[in-house]
Amino acid sequence: MAALALLLGSAGSVVPAAAGADAGPGAPGYPGEAADWSPGDKDGFGTAIGALDSKVWYTLNDGVLSEVYAPRIDTPGSRDTEFVVTDGATFTERESEATEHRVELVDARALVYRQVNTATSGRYRITKTYTTDPARSAVLVDVRFESLDGRPYQVHVLHDVGLGLNANDDTGRSAGGGLLATDGRQSSAVLVPGGFTRTSSGYLGRSDGWTDLNSDHVLDDLYAAAADPGNVVQTGQTALTGVGDAQHLTLALGFGTTEDEAAATAGAALAGGFDAALAGYRDGWHRYLDGLAPVPASAQRWRTEYEVSAMVIAASEDKTFRGGFVASPGKPWAWANELQHFPVYHEVWSRDLYQHATALIAMGDTAAAERALDHLWTIQQRSDGSFPQNARLDGEAVFGGLQLDEVAFPIVLSHQLGRTGPADWAHVRLSADFLVATGPRTEQERWENLAGYSPATIAAEIAGLVTAADIARANGDQARSDTYLATADQWQRDLGRYTVTTNGPLSPDPYYLRITDNGDADTGVEIQIADGGPRVDQRRVLDPSFLDAVRLGVVDAADPAVATTLALIDDELGYDTANGRFWHRSSFDGYGEKADGSQWESVEPGTRETIGRGWPLLTGERGEYELAAGVDAQERLDTMARSADDSSFFLAEQVWDDQPPSAPGSAFVPGEPTFSATPLSWSHAGFIRLARAIDAGRPIDTPELVACRYGTSLCRQ
């Protein structure tokens, strides 16, 4: 019997249904309203760890199931899935809009999240607990719908399909009491035990189920959207009423290449049961955490934040392209709409992958760090030794920039892992040769929107060349080793001329700049700050990123220019909150929400319409510097932990500054997460690494060779 001809009876048995039966006539309004995407500040995220046959990741946002990624973590399999409640006569409302949302981490040692949505009217409560099936590519949702006033209601599933990067090319139909969709490359199925009692597939804003229900409170326009690809939204009426025995069901979202395969996957997940899947899912995470190094003493107070950080990093790895870790499972702000066919944050950056890998080493998962390096060498590295600015998991470049720190960091990681043999040397040689031929000026620094001479980037290049020289020597290439060292030494000597101004307007003492366009820090060349920023004298632009030069062993922590710059940065970029101290990433930064708290979007230069806020990862980097300087950094770790979301324990890309859109006590609280990318794996990696560094009493990823070559305080020889 074909998979489409099977559905689950209410007792869990498999019963036949009419295979391929459509809900009704073709849906009007093709192709529907253009797709956008769910916000990128997630409050739930999970996947079955170590379960390579379960190629699916779920995310949560504002009370609903937001993007599900399948079969790769850089590829959406849906936009969102939520419930619509009606009494069939007087009201119809979406849980995303009509309820107060609460999120709970069900198990502190597993990425199991629960959403509790209570209607603002007091009529009902929806409780949803999420897991992915460790045995297959399916998300299972345990749903409890309670009527709080004793009245029966009708409950519908509203599923915005959104397969792949283009959510405007899907078809959808009903079969066997389930909802099936495809874009011709991947497919999805939404099933419940016993099947939906009514189903419809239509086009967003034209013929979808919400449009129908909102008009007359009854799902009676039953369509199929099987002929013309568009922005398809599917609706299924459940047997839930909220009273008596009709308060509970399990929802399954299954994925596959074909509709048949997706339906079989969802059906098998339902047959296996939510409880069994959840037990296997939790056991997998418990085993994973048990296999890591013990939680550092510095993080004992923050054990949940630490273990969630470890799990977020581990969950960000793809299960097909092993070692490929994405930056964040979502698209923040208007990136979602302006570049809706691009993965944006759910892709691989060489720099972020270095951050992930150093955290993986710190937390005791060296095998995953090894896979990350393998991914960098075999998938990301180009034939000339360079790396794309960012890329999909298969290596396809997304944005077109070139950042030389992303060329250098894989070399440093290779040395840290002891990967110095002939196979790795072949890759190291390509990248080191590229640095010698191309550096030290970079097309983009680590904030990705300025070209020139960046202290952070040059420090990475120097560290890359010094470690490459050691690998070259071990492989019998003394000539290259000499060239790498001579180049690194020259750049280290010139770092001050490139990036330290002696006549800048901010201090009579020398201080580091974010970047110089011309490699002469004493000239007042004007640079254009991105994201609506001004055109300004380069000597007025500060950035805490220069501290990478200390962490990587290139500059001593006690260098006078370092101290001067830190004082300036504290004055111009730092701010205090109830959670602790944070720093903006740069002078005049506009990469963040607008003044009223609305989303970031691309704006014209000089408008200053958007405002960058503080980055928790900079607090972590400040802590690593303080350890290098012999100062206790526990408060920096505590600050990062306090900035985590109180429900999900996720660390965001940014937190509100001391001039939030509205008064303290509102939704915009200084030191609490903004609507930026959440969770950001780089932030979590910084937390892990700082915790381990505090216990060690020094930064833990400093290349010893570099620190000793330049005689900095981090040299232990």
XYZ file of C-alpha atoms in Angstrom:
717
model
C 0.000 0.000 0.000
C 1.444 3.445 -0.927
C 2.582 5.713 1.894
C 0.010 8.315 0.904
C -2.723 5.792 1.521
C -1.844 5.415 5.193
C -2.808 7.483 8.200
C -2.826 6.781 11.901
C -6.013 5.948 13.728
C -6.758 7.590 17.048
C -5.412 4.580 18.908
C -2.198 4.574 16.898
C -3.154 1.874 14.407
C -2.565 2.319 10.704
C -5.731 2.497 8.641
C -6.247 2.960 4.893
C -7.363 6.233 3.348
C -8.110 7.411 -0.135
C -4.684 7.765 -1.709
C -4.124 11.074 -3.456
C -7.537 12.506 -2.549
C -7.384 16.281 -2.920
C -9.182 18.703 -0.633
C -11.089 20.330 -3.455
C -10.750 22.464 -6.569
C -7.658 24.388 -7.524
C -6.949 27.306 -5.203
C -7.467 30.772 -6.674
C -5.123 33.720 -6.235
C -1.939 32.143 -7.587
C 0.887 32.793 -6.693
C -0.251 34.504 -3.483
C 1.478 37.273 -1.591
C 5.272 37.201 -1.712
C 6.943 35.206 1.022
C 8.906 36.706 3.854
C 10.614 34.856 6.674
C 10.254 34.304 10.373
C 12.269 36.591 12.706
C 15.779 35.495 13.623
C 15.607 35.908 17.404
C 14.733 32.337 18.312
C 13.601 31.192 21.745
C 13.924 27.477 21.010
C 16.246 25.377 18.857
C 16.979 21.686 18.725
C 17.981 18.564 16.855
C 18.752 14.983 17.813
C 22.485 14.906 18.557
C 24.491 12.186 16.882
C 21.446 10.960 14.939
C 22.685 11.258 11.369
C 19.482 9.782 9.914
C 17.478 12.580 11.538
C 18.323 15.452 9.222
C 15.974 17.998 10.755
C 16.292 21.003 13.101
C 13.436 22.939 14.722
C 13.314 26.576 15.844
C 10.760 28.489 17.931
C 9.775 32.135 17.898
C 7.005 34.139 19.587
C 4.827 31.215 20.551
C 5.013 29.197 17.337
C 7.152 26.661 15.544
C 9.248 28.836 13.223
C 11.611 27.524 10.549
C 12.246 23.816 10.444
C 15.459 23.054 8.581
C 15.669 19.908 6.449
C 17.549 18.064 5.073
C 20.422 20.476 5.799
C 20.735 23.113 8.472
C 21.205 25.756 5.781
C 17.965 24.798 4.019
C 14.503 25.679 5.393
C 11.809 23.011 5.206
C 9.028 25.277 6.472
C 8.431 28.879 7.461
C 6.172 28.460 10.494
C 3.442 26.282 11.964
C 0.852 27.466 14.463
C -2.704 26.922 15.667
C -5.818 28.875 14.814
C -8.711 28.769 17.295
C -12.347 29.622 16.584
C -15.770 29.070 18.106
C -17.131 28.694 14.595
C -19.361 31.751 14.878
C -17.986 34.881 16.565
C -14.183 34.874 16.621
C -11.111 33.369 14.930
C -7.598 34.036 16.175
C -4.017 32.920 15.659
C -2.066 31.852 18.704
C 0.869 33.991 17.567
C -1.283 37.116 17.877
C -3.901 36.347 20.521
C -1.946 34.695 23.328
C 0.650 35.486 25.954
C 3.700 33.316 25.267
C 5.943 31.533 27.727
C 8.901 29.295 26.872
C 10.370 26.629 29.122
C 13.551 24.590 28.821
C 12.080 21.222 29.776
C 15.407 19.496 30.384
C 18.453 21.549 31.336
C 20.659 18.914 29.686
C 18.788 18.559 26.389
C 17.479 21.042 23.830
C 13.847 20.269 24.665
C 11.650 23.358 24.693
C 8.000 23.858 25.589
C 5.767 26.766 24.614
C 2.805 27.687 26.797
C 0.414 30.098 25.062
C -2.506 31.438 27.073
C -5.225 33.378 25.282
C -5.378 37.003 26.353
C -9.153 36.560 26.384
C -8.816 33.831 28.991
C -10.604 31.313 26.765
C -7.923 28.633 26.262
C -4.341 27.524 26.746
C -2.081 25.726 24.250
C 0.941 23.806 25.558
C 3.389 22.435 22.999
C 6.506 20.367 23.685
C 8.994 19.731 20.871
C 11.387 17.003 19.885
C 12.909 15.660 16.722
C 12.745 11.933 16.027
C 16.248 10.468 16.422
C 15.445 7.771 13.864
C 14.194 9.929 10.981
C 13.732 13.439 9.594
C 10.622 14.414 11.518
C 9.630 16.960 14.143
C 7.098 15.804 16.719
C 4.984 18.180 18.777
C 3.080 17.094 21.857
C 0.039 19.382 21.920
C -2.355 19.977 24.811
C -5.283 22.298 24.141
C -7.340 23.283 27.193
C -10.565 25.241 27.221
C -10.346 27.524 30.252
C -14.010 28.516 30.190
C -15.481 25.057 29.592
C -16.648 25.821 26.060
C -15.652 23.661 23.078
C -13.579 25.266 20.326
C -12.347 24.301 16.884
C -8.580 24.083 16.494
C -6.782 24.220 13.153
C -3.143 23.749 12.182
C -1.857 26.554 9.957
C 1.314 25.486 8.149
C 3.259 27.952 6.007
C 5.188 25.576 3.764
C 8.339 27.505 2.745
C 10.394 24.638 1.325
C 13.945 25.556 0.370
C 15.412 29.029 0.034
C 12.593 30.136 -2.260
C 9.229 29.969 -0.503
C 7.325 31.116 -3.589
C 7.608 27.922 -5.640
C 5.739 25.277 -3.623
C 2.680 23.194 -4.383
C 0.394 21.685 -1.750
C -2.461 19.228 -1.512
C -4.253 16.863 0.836
C -4.039 13.086 0.831
C -4.975 10.461 3.380
C -6.090 13.070 5.886
C -2.682 14.751 5.813
C -1.114 17.812 4.221
C 1.544 17.262 1.557
C 3.753 19.813 -0.180
C 6.717 19.865 -2.552
C 8.900 22.252 -4.498
C 10.114 19.488 -6.805
C 13.341 18.974 -4.852
C 12.151 18.382 -1.307
C 8.799 17.641 0.234
C 6.949 17.863 3.537
C 4.025 16.152 5.218
C 1.966 17.318 8.201
C 0.039 14.550 9.944
C -1.967 13.968 13.114
C -3.343 10.655 14.443
C -6.640 9.879 12.747
C -6.049 12.563 10.133
C -7.382 16.097 9.846
C -11.139 16.343 9.550
C -10.903 19.122 6.938
C -7.934 20.266 4.906
C -7.084 22.989 2.448
C -4.004 24.215 0.586
C -4.096 27.744 -0.811
C -2.013 30.776 -1.618
C -0.996 33.263 1.053
C -3.445 36.144 1.451
C -5.641 34.937 -1.378
C -6.986 31.470 -0.692
C -5.205 30.149 2.389
C -7.064 28.722 5.370
C -6.448 31.715 7.614
C -8.057 34.010 5.052
C -11.030 31.656 4.896
C -11.415 31.225 8.664
C -10.920 34.892 9.385
C -13.756 35.786 7.023
C -16.525 33.557 8.408
C -15.001 31.444 11.232
C -15.466 28.212 9.244
C -12.959 26.284 7.124
C -15.254 25.768 4.161
C -13.190 26.839 1.153
C -11.353 23.557 0.674
C -8.706 23.909 -2.011
C -5.672 22.235 -3.483
C -2.661 24.198 -4.720
C -1.187 21.317 -6.661
C -1.001 22.747 -10.173
C 0.722 26.116 -9.899
C 3.767 26.678 -7.660
C 3.429 29.659 -5.343
C 3.503 30.750 -1.720
C 1.445 27.915 -0.300
C -0.132 27.836 3.158
C -1.860 24.667 4.358
C -4.634 24.261 6.919
C -5.987 21.222 8.717
C -8.839 21.040 11.210
C -8.057 18.808 14.172
C -10.366 16.900 16.498
C -9.323 19.088 19.434
C -12.061 20.958 21.273
C -10.390 21.636 24.617
C -12.925 19.682 26.668
C -13.273 16.061 27.683
C -11.085 13.632 25.747
C -10.377 16.108 22.938
C -7.515 17.958 24.586
C -4.433 16.188 23.320
C -2.756 15.177 20.067
C 0.661 14.624 18.517
C 1.588 16.613 15.419
C 4.237 15.282 13.041
C 6.155 17.183 10.354
C 8.008 14.775 8.106
C 10.435 15.552 5.294
C 11.746 13.713 2.279
C 12.681 14.045 -1.356
C 9.162 13.162 -2.505
C 5.723 13.633 -0.996
C 5.484 9.862 -0.608
C 8.746 9.759 1.347
C 7.754 12.725 3.528
C 4.400 11.114 4.352
C 6.066 7.808 5.201
C 8.524 9.616 7.473
C 5.802 11.529 9.327
C 3.658 8.408 9.603
C 6.508 6.343 11.026
C 7.285 9.090 13.540
C 3.659 9.086 14.708
C 3.648 5.308 14.909
C 6.756 5.354 17.082
C 5.140 7.845 19.434
C 6.148 11.150 20.940
C 7.269 9.714 24.286
C 9.675 7.226 22.741
C 11.142 9.834 20.417
C 11.565 12.304 23.269
C 13.243 9.686 25.465
C 15.740 8.841 22.741
C 16.330 12.516 22.010
C 17.008 13.336 25.668
C 19.243 10.293 26.155
C 21.325 11.382 23.172
C 21.963 14.823 24.624
C 22.668 13.437 28.090
C 25.274 11.058 26.655
C 26.828 13.869 24.667
C 27.206 16.162 27.671
C 28.459 13.301 29.831
C 31.237 12.767 27.289
C 32.515 16.342 27.521
C 35.019 17.810 29.959
C 33.469 18.772 33.304
C 31.864 22.190 33.561
C 34.621 24.643 34.582
C 34.628 25.923 38.153
C 34.114 29.442 36.845
C 30.803 28.372 35.275
C 29.403 26.250 38.096
C 26.972 29.045 38.973
C 25.959 29.130 35.328
C 25.859 25.397 34.620
C 22.676 25.590 32.530
C 23.998 28.508 30.462
C 27.253 26.614 29.924
C 25.625 23.345 28.896
C 23.090 25.092 26.668
C 26.033 26.877 25.026
C 27.721 23.542 24.407
C 24.516 22.095 22.968
C 23.818 25.094 20.733
C 27.290 24.810 19.210
C 26.946 21.050 18.724
C 23.441 21.384 17.267
C 24.670 23.913 14.713
C 26.584 21.204 12.815
C 25.104 19.754 9.659
C 24.500 16.015 9.402
C 25.338 15.604 5.732
C 28.272 17.996 5.413
C 29.925 17.024 8.667
C 31.988 19.748 10.268
C 29.874 22.449 8.674
C 28.601 24.633 11.532
C 26.268 27.534 10.745
C 26.446 30.884 12.517
C 22.809 30.946 13.658
C 19.598 29.096 12.751
C 17.680 32.040 11.311
C 17.562 35.368 9.503
C 17.415 38.439 11.724
C 15.687 41.661 10.785
C 15.122 42.711 7.202
C 17.793 40.330 5.945
C 14.818 37.991 5.855
C 12.973 40.039 3.278
C 15.700 41.882 1.381
C 17.605 38.676 0.686
C 14.886 36.107 1.099
C 16.505 33.587 -1.251
C 19.830 33.727 0.627
C 20.603 31.741 3.772
C 22.246 34.807 5.428
C 23.056 33.606 8.980
C 22.381 29.907 8.479
C 25.579 29.396 6.536
C 29.275 28.848 7.199
C 31.833 31.560 7.921
C 35.425 30.407 8.221
C 35.944 32.874 11.083
C 32.859 31.720 12.995
C 33.841 28.107 12.411
C 37.214 28.853 14.000
C 35.364 30.270 17.019
C 33.189 27.149 17.160
C 36.186 24.848 16.877
C 38.187 26.524 19.642
C 35.133 26.256 21.896
C 34.679 22.607 20.935
C 38.282 21.935 21.925
C 37.731 23.802 25.186
C 34.609 21.831 26.087
C 36.174 18.483 25.204
C 34.762 17.656 21.773
C 37.991 17.606 19.810
C 36.504 15.190 17.282
C 33.987 17.844 16.203
C 36.781 20.425 15.950
C 38.636 17.995 13.694
C 35.548 17.700 11.514
C 35.333 21.485 11.348
C 38.887 21.698 10.047
C 38.185 18.935 7.536
C 35.190 20.926 6.311
C 37.302 24.052 5.964
C 39.992 22.246 3.990
C 37.885 20.015 1.786
C 34.709 22.052 1.218
C 35.376 25.724 1.897
C 38.959 26.277 0.761
C 39.338 27.438 -2.830
C 42.034 26.307 -5.231
C 44.045 29.512 -4.639
C 43.997 29.005 -0.857
C 41.376 31.659 -0.113
C 38.006 31.160 1.550
C 34.631 32.670 0.631
C 33.252 35.371 2.883
C 30.507 32.908 3.717
C 29.136 29.842 1.997
C 26.484 27.199 1.972
C 27.365 23.812 3.346
C 28.408 22.514 -0.058
C 30.866 25.404 -0.477
C 28.723 27.584 -2.733
C 29.634 31.196 -1.952
C 26.793 33.422 -0.735
C 28.272 36.910 -0.390
C 31.242 37.890 -2.519
C 33.707 39.426 -0.095
C 37.215 38.350 0.884
C 38.336 38.530 4.515
C 41.931 37.606 5.203
C 41.351 36.620 8.822
C 39.148 33.864 7.391
C 42.118 32.673 5.336
C 44.439 32.740 8.349
C 42.314 31.136 11.076
C 42.150 27.649 9.504
C 45.960 27.595 9.557
C 45.992 28.508 13.253
C 43.355 25.852 13.960
C 45.344 23.225 12.069
C 48.360 23.973 14.249
C 46.275 23.939 17.438
C 44.942 20.494 16.553
C 48.396 19.160 15.749
C 47.347 18.642 12.147
C 50.784 19.250 10.661
C 51.316 16.256 8.381
C 51.609 16.257 4.583
C 47.857 16.240 3.884
C 47.165 19.270 6.042
C 50.367 20.962 4.936
C 49.084 20.923 1.367
C 46.133 23.051 2.499
C 48.164 25.226 4.841
C 50.628 25.996 2.049
C 47.870 27.220 -0.266
C 46.413 29.599 2.333
C 49.753 30.841 3.632
C 50.968 31.552 0.102
C 47.737 33.463 -0.508
C 48.304 35.581 2.597
C 51.855 36.431 1.555
C 50.695 37.410 -1.919
C 47.587 39.320 -0.845
C 48.017 40.730 2.671
C 48.102 42.510 4.925
C 45.395 44.769 3.481
C 42.032 43.042 3.504
C 39.021 43.570 1.283
C 36.855 43.255 4.399
C 37.649 43.135 8.117
C 35.724 40.960 10.513
C 32.694 43.258 10.619
C 32.457 42.729 6.858
C 31.915 46.243 5.589
C 35.261 48.078 5.434
C 38.446 47.492 3.462
C 41.938 48.355 4.620
C 44.450 47.623 7.360
C 42.660 46.136 10.367
C 44.609 45.319 13.558
C 42.418 42.281 14.218
C 42.802 40.945 10.686
C 46.542 41.588 10.522
C 47.002 39.857 13.886
C 45.221 36.793 12.496
C 47.398 36.920 9.381
C 50.571 37.097 11.469
C 49.446 34.188 13.648
C 48.549 32.222 10.532
C 51.966 32.775 8.942
C 53.952 31.999 12.087
C 52.094 28.734 12.626
C 52.316 27.963 8.892
C 56.087 28.421 9.098
C 56.275 25.744 11.782
C 54.204 23.366 9.669
C 56.325 24.141 6.595
C 59.508 23.380 8.509
C 58.036 20.088 9.751
C 57.372 19.158 6.146
C 60.837 20.020 4.901
C 60.013 23.320 3.176
C 62.498 25.626 4.866
C 62.289 28.218 2.098
C 58.574 28.749 2.608
C 59.040 28.712 6.367
C 61.571 31.533 6.079
C 59.294 33.512 3.769
C 56.312 33.148 6.080
C 58.293 34.254 9.117
C 59.909 37.184 7.344
C 56.506 38.386 6.150
C 54.907 37.945 9.575
C 57.768 39.785 11.263
C 57.504 42.694 8.841
C 53.766 43.007 9.370
C 54.210 42.798 13.129
C 56.759 45.622 12.998
C 54.465 47.678 10.763
C 51.290 47.026 12.758
C 51.680 50.307 14.635
C 52.219 52.335 11.471
C 49.231 50.666 9.863
C 46.761 50.916 12.728
C 48.024 53.008 15.684
C 47.612 56.757 15.330
C 49.936 59.150 17.128
C 48.089 62.329 16.189
C 44.436 61.326 16.341
C 41.813 63.672 17.778
C 40.681 61.330 20.556
C 43.858 61.298 22.651
C 47.338 62.844 22.727
C 48.674 59.309 23.271
C 48.857 56.634 20.544
C 45.774 54.453 20.130
C 44.506 51.704 17.841
C 41.991 52.400 15.098
C 39.301 50.114 13.760
C 40.909 50.231 10.315
C 42.900 52.499 8.034
C 42.168 52.780 4.378
C 45.710 53.639 3.325
C 47.868 51.898 5.936
C 48.947 55.219 7.474
C 47.230 55.721 10.822
C 48.457 59.306 11.113
C 46.540 60.569 8.094
C 42.983 61.798 8.299
C 41.646 59.810 5.355
C 37.856 59.640 5.489
C 36.138 56.267 5.466
C 32.470 55.532 4.873
C 30.842 53.723 7.797
C 28.257 51.212 6.607
C 24.640 50.763 7.767
C 23.734 54.446 7.521
C 26.892 55.713 9.175
C 28.756 58.899 8.302
C 31.841 59.501 6.240
C 34.447 60.256 8.877
C 38.158 60.676 9.594
C 39.537 57.153 10.132
C 41.288 58.393 13.278
C 37.898 58.863 14.958
C 36.787 55.246 14.562
C 37.409 52.796 17.411
C 36.745 49.063 17.639
C 37.414 46.573 20.488
C 38.481 43.950 17.910
C 42.100 45.101 18.148
C 42.312 42.958 21.304
C 42.703 39.937 19.043
C 46.294 41.125 18.613
C 46.818 40.446 22.321
C 44.929 37.147 22.424
C 46.828 35.827 19.405
C 50.180 36.728 20.957
C 51.133 39.473 18.499
C 51.011 42.418 20.945
C 51.700 42.426 24.666
C 48.787 43.075 27.009
C 50.807 45.807 28.736
C 51.524 47.748 25.547
C 50.801 51.450 26.250
C 48.731 51.851 23.071
C 46.531 48.993 24.235
C 45.866 50.695 27.556
C 45.117 54.027 25.902
C 42.760 52.449 23.402
C 40.895 50.523 26.077
C 40.276 53.727 28.015
C 38.912 55.400 24.882
C 36.750 52.414 24.033
C 35.362 52.294 27.554
C 34.456 55.951 27.299
C 33.037 55.949 23.768
C 31.732 52.416 23.173
C 31.096 50.931 26.616
C 27.963 51.091 28.744
C 26.790 49.625 32.028
C 23.562 47.705 32.618
C 22.067 45.708 35.444
C 23.578 42.630 33.766
C 27.045 44.152 33.552
C 29.184 46.054 31.088
C 28.929 45.736 27.296
C 30.557 47.393 24.305
C 29.373 48.519 20.897
C 31.368 46.949 18.108
C 32.518 50.227 16.541
C 32.165 53.988 16.557
C 29.136 55.147 14.546
C 27.868 51.572 14.179
C 24.446 51.236 12.591
C 24.058 47.458 12.471
C 21.038 47.103 14.736
C 17.438 48.144 15.199
C 16.149 51.614 14.522
C 15.717 54.128 17.327
C 12.116 53.036 17.905
C 13.077 49.353 18.127
C 11.823 48.402 14.673
C 13.955 46.096 12.579
C 17.265 46.896 10.971
C 17.218 47.345 7.227
C 19.612 48.694 4.654
C 19.651 52.494 4.752
C 21.447 55.195 2.835
C 24.874 56.394 4.048
C 24.750 59.204 6.557
C 21.120 58.693 7.587
C 21.972 57.194 11.023
C 18.533 55.545 11.031
C 19.762 52.303 12.556
C 21.791 51.819 15.742
C 24.189 49.016 16.604
C 23.968 47.890 20.223
C 26.348 45.936 22.464
C 27.749 42.517 21.575
C 28.087 39.949 24.400
C 30.941 38.283 22.517
C 32.953 41.486 23.008
C 32.485 41.091 26.754
C 33.985 37.629 26.394
C 36.918 38.969 24.407
C 37.479 41.664 27.018
C 37.637 38.922 29.620
C 40.261 37.039 27.626
C 42.322 40.209 27.398
C 42.031 40.764 31.149
C 43.316 37.265 31.793
C 46.279 38.030 29.521
C 46.854 41.163 31.592
C 46.711 39.224 34.862
C 43.287 40.536 35.866
C 40.402 38.412 37.137
C 37.735 38.011 34.448
C 34.955 36.285 36.374
C 32.703 39.327 36.146
C 32.877 39.194 32.337
C 31.656 35.602 32.346
C 28.925 36.493 34.832
C 27.833 39.388 32.623
C 27.546 37.147 29.579
C 25.527 34.618 31.550
C 23.170 37.253 32.916
C 22.561 38.533 29.379
C 21.239 35.144 28.229
C 17.524 34.899 27.568
C 15.828 33.910 30.815
C 13.736 31.160 29.185
C 15.841 29.688 26.397
C 19.260 30.469 27.938
C 20.373 31.585 24.474
C 23.003 34.273 23.945
C 22.162 36.869 21.330
C 24.284 38.703 18.842
C 23.398 42.019 20.532
C 21.841 43.360 23.734
C 20.078 46.683 24.258
C 22.313 49.588 25.160
C 21.893 52.340 27.739
C 19.630 54.295 25.406
C 16.990 51.699 24.502
C 13.895 52.533 22.453
C 11.769 52.887 25.573
C 12.116 53.196 29.323
C 13.572 50.429 31.520
C 10.923 47.957 32.604
C 9.550 47.724 29.071
C 10.408 45.143 26.429
C 13.649 46.995 25.672
C 15.782 46.463 28.763
C 19.481 47.429 28.686
C 21.650 44.331 28.749
C 18.871 42.037 27.520
C 18.755 40.511 24.005
C 17.634 42.622 21.064
C 15.913 41.131 18.021
C 19.314 40.233 16.562
C 20.410 36.713 15.591
C 19.691 34.384 18.521
C 21.246 32.019 19.403
C 24.522 33.228 17.906
C 27.039 30.394 18.084
C 29.969 32.825 18.222
C 28.529 34.306 21.448
C 28.109 30.832 22.931
C 31.616 29.860 21.812
C 33.017 32.952 23.516
C 31.232 32.006 26.733
C 32.616 28.447 26.664
C 36.135 29.610 25.877
C 36.165 32.334 28.532
C 34.912 29.936 31.203
C 37.699 27.493 30.433
C 40.248 30.324 30.217
C 39.327 31.644 33.672
C 40.046 28.235 35.151
C 43.329 28.105 33.216
C 44.258 31.641 34.250
C 45.035 32.686 30.667
C 43.510 32.643 27.177
C 43.465 29.059 25.971
C 43.722 29.446 22.211
C 46.800 31.681 22.013
C 49.356 30.159 19.625
C 52.393 29.668 21.853
C 54.755 30.042 18.906
C 53.398 33.488 18.144
C 53.486 34.755 21.726
C 57.053 33.587 22.205
C 58.289 34.892 18.866
C 57.128 38.377 19.746
C 57.975 38.178 23.438
C 54.496 38.862 24.753
C 53.300 37.973 28.233
C 51.412 34.913 26.987
C 54.656 33.119 26.182
C 55.227 30.446 28.814
C 58.701 29.363 27.690
